[in-house]
XYZ file of C-alpha atoms in Angstrom:
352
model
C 0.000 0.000 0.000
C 1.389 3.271 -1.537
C 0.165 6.770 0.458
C 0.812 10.082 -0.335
C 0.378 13.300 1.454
C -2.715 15.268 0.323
C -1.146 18.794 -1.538
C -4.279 20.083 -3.448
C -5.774 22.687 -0.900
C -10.001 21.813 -1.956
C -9.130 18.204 -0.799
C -7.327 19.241 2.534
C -10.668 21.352 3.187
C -12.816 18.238 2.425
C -10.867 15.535 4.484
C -10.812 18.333 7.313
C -14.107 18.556 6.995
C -14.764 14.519 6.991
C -12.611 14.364 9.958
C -14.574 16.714 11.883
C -17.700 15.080 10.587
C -16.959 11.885 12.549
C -17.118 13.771 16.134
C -19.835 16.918 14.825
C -22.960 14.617 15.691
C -21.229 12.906 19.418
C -20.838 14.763 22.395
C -21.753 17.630 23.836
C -20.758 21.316 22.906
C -19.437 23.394 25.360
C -18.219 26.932 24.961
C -15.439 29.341 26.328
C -13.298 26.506 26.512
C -9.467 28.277 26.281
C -7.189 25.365 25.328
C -3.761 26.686 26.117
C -5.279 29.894 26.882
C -6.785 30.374 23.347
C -10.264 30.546 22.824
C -11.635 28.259 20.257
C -15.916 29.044 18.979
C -16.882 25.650 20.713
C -14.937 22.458 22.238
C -17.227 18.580 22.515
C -16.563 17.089 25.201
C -17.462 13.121 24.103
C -18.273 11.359 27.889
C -18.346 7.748 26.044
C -15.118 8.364 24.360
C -13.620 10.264 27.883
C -12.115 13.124 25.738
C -12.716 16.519 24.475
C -12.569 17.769 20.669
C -11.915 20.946 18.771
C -12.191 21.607 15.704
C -11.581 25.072 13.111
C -9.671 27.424 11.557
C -6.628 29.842 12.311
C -6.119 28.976 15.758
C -2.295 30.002 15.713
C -2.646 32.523 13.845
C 0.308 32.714 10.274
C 0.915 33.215 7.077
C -0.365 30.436 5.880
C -3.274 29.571 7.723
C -3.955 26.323 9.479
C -7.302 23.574 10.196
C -6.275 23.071 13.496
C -7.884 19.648 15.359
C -7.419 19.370 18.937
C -7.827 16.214 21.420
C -7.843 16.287 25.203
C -8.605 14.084 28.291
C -11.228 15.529 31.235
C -14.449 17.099 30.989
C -14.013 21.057 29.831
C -15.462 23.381 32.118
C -17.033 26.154 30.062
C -14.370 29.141 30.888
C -11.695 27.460 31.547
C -8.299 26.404 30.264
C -7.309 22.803 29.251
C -4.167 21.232 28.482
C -4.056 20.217 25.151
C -2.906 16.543 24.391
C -2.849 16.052 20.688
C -3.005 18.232 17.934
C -3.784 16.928 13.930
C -3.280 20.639 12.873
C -2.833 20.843 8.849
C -2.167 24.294 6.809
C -4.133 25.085 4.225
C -2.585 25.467 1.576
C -0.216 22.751 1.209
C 0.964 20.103 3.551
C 4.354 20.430 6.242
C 6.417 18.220 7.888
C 6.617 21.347 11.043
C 3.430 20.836 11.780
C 2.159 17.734 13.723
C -1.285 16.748 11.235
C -1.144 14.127 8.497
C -3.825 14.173 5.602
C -3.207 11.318 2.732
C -4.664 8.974 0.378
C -3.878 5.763 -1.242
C -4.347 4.457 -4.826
C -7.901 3.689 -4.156
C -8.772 7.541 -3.029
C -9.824 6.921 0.629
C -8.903 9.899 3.200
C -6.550 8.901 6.458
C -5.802 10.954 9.404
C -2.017 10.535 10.771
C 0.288 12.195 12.958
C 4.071 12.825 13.796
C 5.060 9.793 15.798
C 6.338 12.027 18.976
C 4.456 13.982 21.576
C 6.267 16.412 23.995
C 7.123 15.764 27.683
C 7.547 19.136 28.326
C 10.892 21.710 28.283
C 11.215 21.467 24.645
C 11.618 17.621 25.027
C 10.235 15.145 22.459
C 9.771 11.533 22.668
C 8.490 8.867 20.226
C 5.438 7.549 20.874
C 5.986 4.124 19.475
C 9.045 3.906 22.175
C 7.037 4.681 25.383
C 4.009 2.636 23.878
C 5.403 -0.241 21.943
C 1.464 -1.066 21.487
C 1.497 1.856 18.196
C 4.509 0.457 16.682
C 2.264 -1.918 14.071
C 0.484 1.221 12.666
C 3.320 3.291 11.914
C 2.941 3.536 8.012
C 5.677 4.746 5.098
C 4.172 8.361 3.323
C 6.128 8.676 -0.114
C 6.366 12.775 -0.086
C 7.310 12.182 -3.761
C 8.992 15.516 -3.878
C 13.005 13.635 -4.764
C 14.260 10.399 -4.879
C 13.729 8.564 -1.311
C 11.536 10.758 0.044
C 9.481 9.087 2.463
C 8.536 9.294 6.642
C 6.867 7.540 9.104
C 3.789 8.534 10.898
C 1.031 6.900 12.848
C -1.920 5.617 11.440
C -4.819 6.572 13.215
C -7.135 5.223 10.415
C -9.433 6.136 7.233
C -12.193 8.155 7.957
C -14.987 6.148 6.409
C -13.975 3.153 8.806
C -15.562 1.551 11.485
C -13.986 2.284 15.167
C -11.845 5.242 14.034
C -12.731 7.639 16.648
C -12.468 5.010 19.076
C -8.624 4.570 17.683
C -7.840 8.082 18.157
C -9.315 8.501 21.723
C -7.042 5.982 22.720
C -3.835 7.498 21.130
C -5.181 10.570 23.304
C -5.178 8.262 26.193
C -1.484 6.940 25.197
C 0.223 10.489 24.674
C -1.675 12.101 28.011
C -0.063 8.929 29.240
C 3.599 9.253 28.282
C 3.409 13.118 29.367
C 2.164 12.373 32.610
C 4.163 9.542 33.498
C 1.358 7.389 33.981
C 1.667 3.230 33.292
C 1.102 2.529 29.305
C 0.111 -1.068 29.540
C -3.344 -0.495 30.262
C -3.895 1.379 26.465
C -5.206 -1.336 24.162
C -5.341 0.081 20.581
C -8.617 -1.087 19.058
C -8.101 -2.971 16.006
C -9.072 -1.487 12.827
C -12.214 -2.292 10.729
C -12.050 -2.937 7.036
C -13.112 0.608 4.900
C -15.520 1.016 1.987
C -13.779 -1.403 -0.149
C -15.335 -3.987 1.766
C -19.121 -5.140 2.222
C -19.087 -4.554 5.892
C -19.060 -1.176 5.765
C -21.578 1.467 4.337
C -20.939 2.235 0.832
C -22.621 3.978 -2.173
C -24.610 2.021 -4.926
C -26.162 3.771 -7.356
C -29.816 3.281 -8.845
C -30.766 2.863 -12.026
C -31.321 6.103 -14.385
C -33.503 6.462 -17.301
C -36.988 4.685 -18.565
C -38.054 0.910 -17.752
C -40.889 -0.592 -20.611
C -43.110 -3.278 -19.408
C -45.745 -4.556 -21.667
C -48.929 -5.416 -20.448
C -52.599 -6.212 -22.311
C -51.100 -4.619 -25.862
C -50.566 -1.570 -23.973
C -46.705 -0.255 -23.136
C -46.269 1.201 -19.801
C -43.011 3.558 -19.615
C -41.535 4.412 -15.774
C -39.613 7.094 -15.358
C -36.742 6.628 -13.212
C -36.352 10.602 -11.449
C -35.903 9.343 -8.428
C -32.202 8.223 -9.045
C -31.310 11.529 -10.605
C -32.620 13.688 -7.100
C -30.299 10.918 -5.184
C -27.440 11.068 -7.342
C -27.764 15.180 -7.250
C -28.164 15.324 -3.522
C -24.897 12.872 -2.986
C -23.060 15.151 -5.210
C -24.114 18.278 -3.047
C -23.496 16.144 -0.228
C -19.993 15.303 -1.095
C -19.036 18.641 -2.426
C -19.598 20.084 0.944
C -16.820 17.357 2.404
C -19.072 14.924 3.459
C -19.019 11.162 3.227
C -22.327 9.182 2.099
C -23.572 6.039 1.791
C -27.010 3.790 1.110
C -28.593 0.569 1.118
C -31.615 -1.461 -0.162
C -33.687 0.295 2.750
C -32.166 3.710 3.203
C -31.843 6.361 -0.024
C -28.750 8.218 1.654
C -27.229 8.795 4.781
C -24.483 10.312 6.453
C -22.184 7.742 8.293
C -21.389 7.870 12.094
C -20.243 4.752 13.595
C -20.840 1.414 11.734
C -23.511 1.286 9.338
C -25.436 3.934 11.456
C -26.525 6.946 10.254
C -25.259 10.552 11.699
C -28.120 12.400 9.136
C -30.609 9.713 7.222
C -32.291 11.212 3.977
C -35.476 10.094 2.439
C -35.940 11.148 -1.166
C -39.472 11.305 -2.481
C -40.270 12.739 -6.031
C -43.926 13.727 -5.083
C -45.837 16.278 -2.214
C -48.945 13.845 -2.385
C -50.608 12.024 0.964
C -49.195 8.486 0.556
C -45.602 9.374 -0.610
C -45.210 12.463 2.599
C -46.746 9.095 5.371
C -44.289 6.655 3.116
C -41.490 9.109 4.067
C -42.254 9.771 7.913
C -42.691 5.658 8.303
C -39.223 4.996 6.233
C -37.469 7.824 8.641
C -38.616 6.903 11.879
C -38.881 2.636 11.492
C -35.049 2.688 9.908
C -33.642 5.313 12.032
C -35.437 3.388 15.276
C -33.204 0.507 13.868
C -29.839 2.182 15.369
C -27.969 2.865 18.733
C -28.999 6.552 18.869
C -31.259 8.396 16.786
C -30.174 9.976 13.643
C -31.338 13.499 12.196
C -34.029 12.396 10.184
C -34.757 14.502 6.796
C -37.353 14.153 4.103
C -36.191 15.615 0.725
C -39.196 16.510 -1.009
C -40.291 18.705 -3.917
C -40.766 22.247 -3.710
C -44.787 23.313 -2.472
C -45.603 21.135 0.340
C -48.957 21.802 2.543
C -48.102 23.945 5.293
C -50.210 21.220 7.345
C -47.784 18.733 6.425
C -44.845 20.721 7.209
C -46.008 21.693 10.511
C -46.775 17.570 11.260
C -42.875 17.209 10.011
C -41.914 19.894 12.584
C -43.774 18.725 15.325
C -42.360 15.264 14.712
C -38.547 16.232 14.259
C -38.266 15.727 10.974
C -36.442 18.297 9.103
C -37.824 19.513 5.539
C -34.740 20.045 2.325
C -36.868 20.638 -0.938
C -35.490 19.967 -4.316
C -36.075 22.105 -7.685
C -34.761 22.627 -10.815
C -32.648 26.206 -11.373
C -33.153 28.029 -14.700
C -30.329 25.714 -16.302
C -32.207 22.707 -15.549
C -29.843 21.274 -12.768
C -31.129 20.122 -9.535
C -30.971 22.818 -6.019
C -31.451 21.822 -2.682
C -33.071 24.575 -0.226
C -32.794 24.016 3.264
C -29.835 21.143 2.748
C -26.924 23.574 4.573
C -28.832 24.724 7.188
C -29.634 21.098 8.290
C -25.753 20.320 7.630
C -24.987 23.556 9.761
C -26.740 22.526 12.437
C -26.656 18.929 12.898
C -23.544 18.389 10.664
C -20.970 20.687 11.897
C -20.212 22.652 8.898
C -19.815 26.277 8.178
C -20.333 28.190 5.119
C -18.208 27.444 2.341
C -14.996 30.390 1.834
């Protein structure tokens, strides 16, 4: 397995983005959190995972701009300041070995999250990880930098973002590097195995449905279906993955966000139609397959433009949230309401 740094700036932003997908929809948000005595807009503090999370933009202020991501141990009091623990800070613009964050790919495309393979013990002292926890040493992996001949280094491996247990891996490389720099005992850190990614049946995936016109003949008479549905799914995973976001479906579900597993962090429901059956096909489809899971899911109906206000205020009382679909004047398909539910449910901000 080849991987290479990412370099082109739109796919930093997106596998930022993905990585601060995975955590956006966990935890709790708490604010006027000061890590190192800097205030960041919001910090999660994740009770089943026993760490806290930050995520955004131009924390250390420079030149060239950084997505900062930033991991500690405790419960964040709002107010206060924390000790940070690990940092998977990337610039912007390009990729650098001075900064601890590792963004790459392989030949099959999938986004990983690495890291320098030190942490800090304090008075300018570094120490590698994989030498105070010999449990790390299997997922240090080779990135080819590519720039000259021989150009490779070795990071850790927390995982690919689209795979199974991956937060759980990097809460416990928070555990092993508060570990080293307090001096506590290192053999109680297992590292949890990693799952299989997308390439693999196990794990959510995109398939998709059939485009175009179906002919059935029946009783001398030729009955044509039209196949729209497909085309407002394929549309809405393109918006959906544009915006940095991994998605996935299955026989049951149209699209859906990932979280953990096969569950769903935001579960769509496409319907081409405003009419009575399709709007109570929807709410059943929503609430029996999102019932299915650990923890509910955001639950969204993607419907055309012109609903009954009734029916919208049924969707509101119920929690589900409403993203209509239209064609613009150039005949492609738009999606009101679709960033405000990722905004506020999916942890994004406006696009630069």
């Amino acid at each position: 397995m080849t991987y290479r740094p990412l370099t082109d700036p739109k796919q930093i932003k997106n596998c930022f983005k993905a990585f601060r997908g995975v955590f956006a929809s966990r935890g709790v948000a708490i604010t006027g959190v000061r890590p190192y005595g800097s205030p960041v807009p919001e910090v999660r503090w994740h009770a089943d995972l026993k760490i806290w999370t930050a995520f955004g933009e131009d924390w250390r202020q420079g030149s060239k701009g950084d997505w900062f991501a930033l991991f500690g141990e405790g419960e964040p009091q709002p107010h206060k300041v924390v000790d940070i623990v690990l940092e998977v800070n990337v610039y912007k613009k390009e990729p650098s070995r001075q900064i601890h964050g590792r963004y790459f790919t392989d030949d099959h495309g999938t986004f990983y999250v690495g890291r320098k393979p030190t942490a800090n013990k304090g008075k300018g002292t570094t120490v590698p990880i994989v030498s105070e926890a010999q449990q790390w040493s299997p997922h240090l992996v080779t990135i080819d930098w590519a720039r000259k001949k021989n150009d490779t280094e070795q990071v850790i491996l927390i995982g690919a973002l689209n795979e199974v247990g991956f937060a759980e891996r990097l809460a416990a490389l928070v555990r092993t590097v508060h570990a080293i720099k307090s001096g506590a005992g290192l053999r109680l850190f297992r590292v949890p195995q990693r799952a299989r990614t997308t390439s693999t049946s196990q794990a959510p995936n995109f398939s998709p449905e059939f485009e175009g016109d179906s002919s059935f003949h029946r009783k001398a008479k030729n009955l044509v279906i039209r196949h729209d549905h497909a085309k407002i799914v394929k549309a809405l995973k393109a918006e959906l993955e544009r915006q940095g976001h991994m998605v996935a479906n299955d026989d049951p579900r149209d699209l859906y966000i990932p979280a953990r597993g096969r569950d769903a962090k935001i579960l769509f429901e496409v319907k081409r139609s405003n009419d009575t059956q399709d709007s109570y096909t929807a709410i059943g489809q929503l609430i029996f397959h999102g019932a299915r899971q650990e923890f509910d899911p955001v639950r969204v109906l993607v419907a055309p433009t012109g609903a009954k206000p009734e029916t919208l205020k049924v969707l509101r009382k119920i929690g589900i949230k409403v993203v209509t679909h239209a064609k613009d004047d150039e005949g492609n398909l738009v999606f009101d309401g679709l960033n405000e539910v990722l905004r506020r449910n999916g942890g994004l901000e406006d696009d630069e």
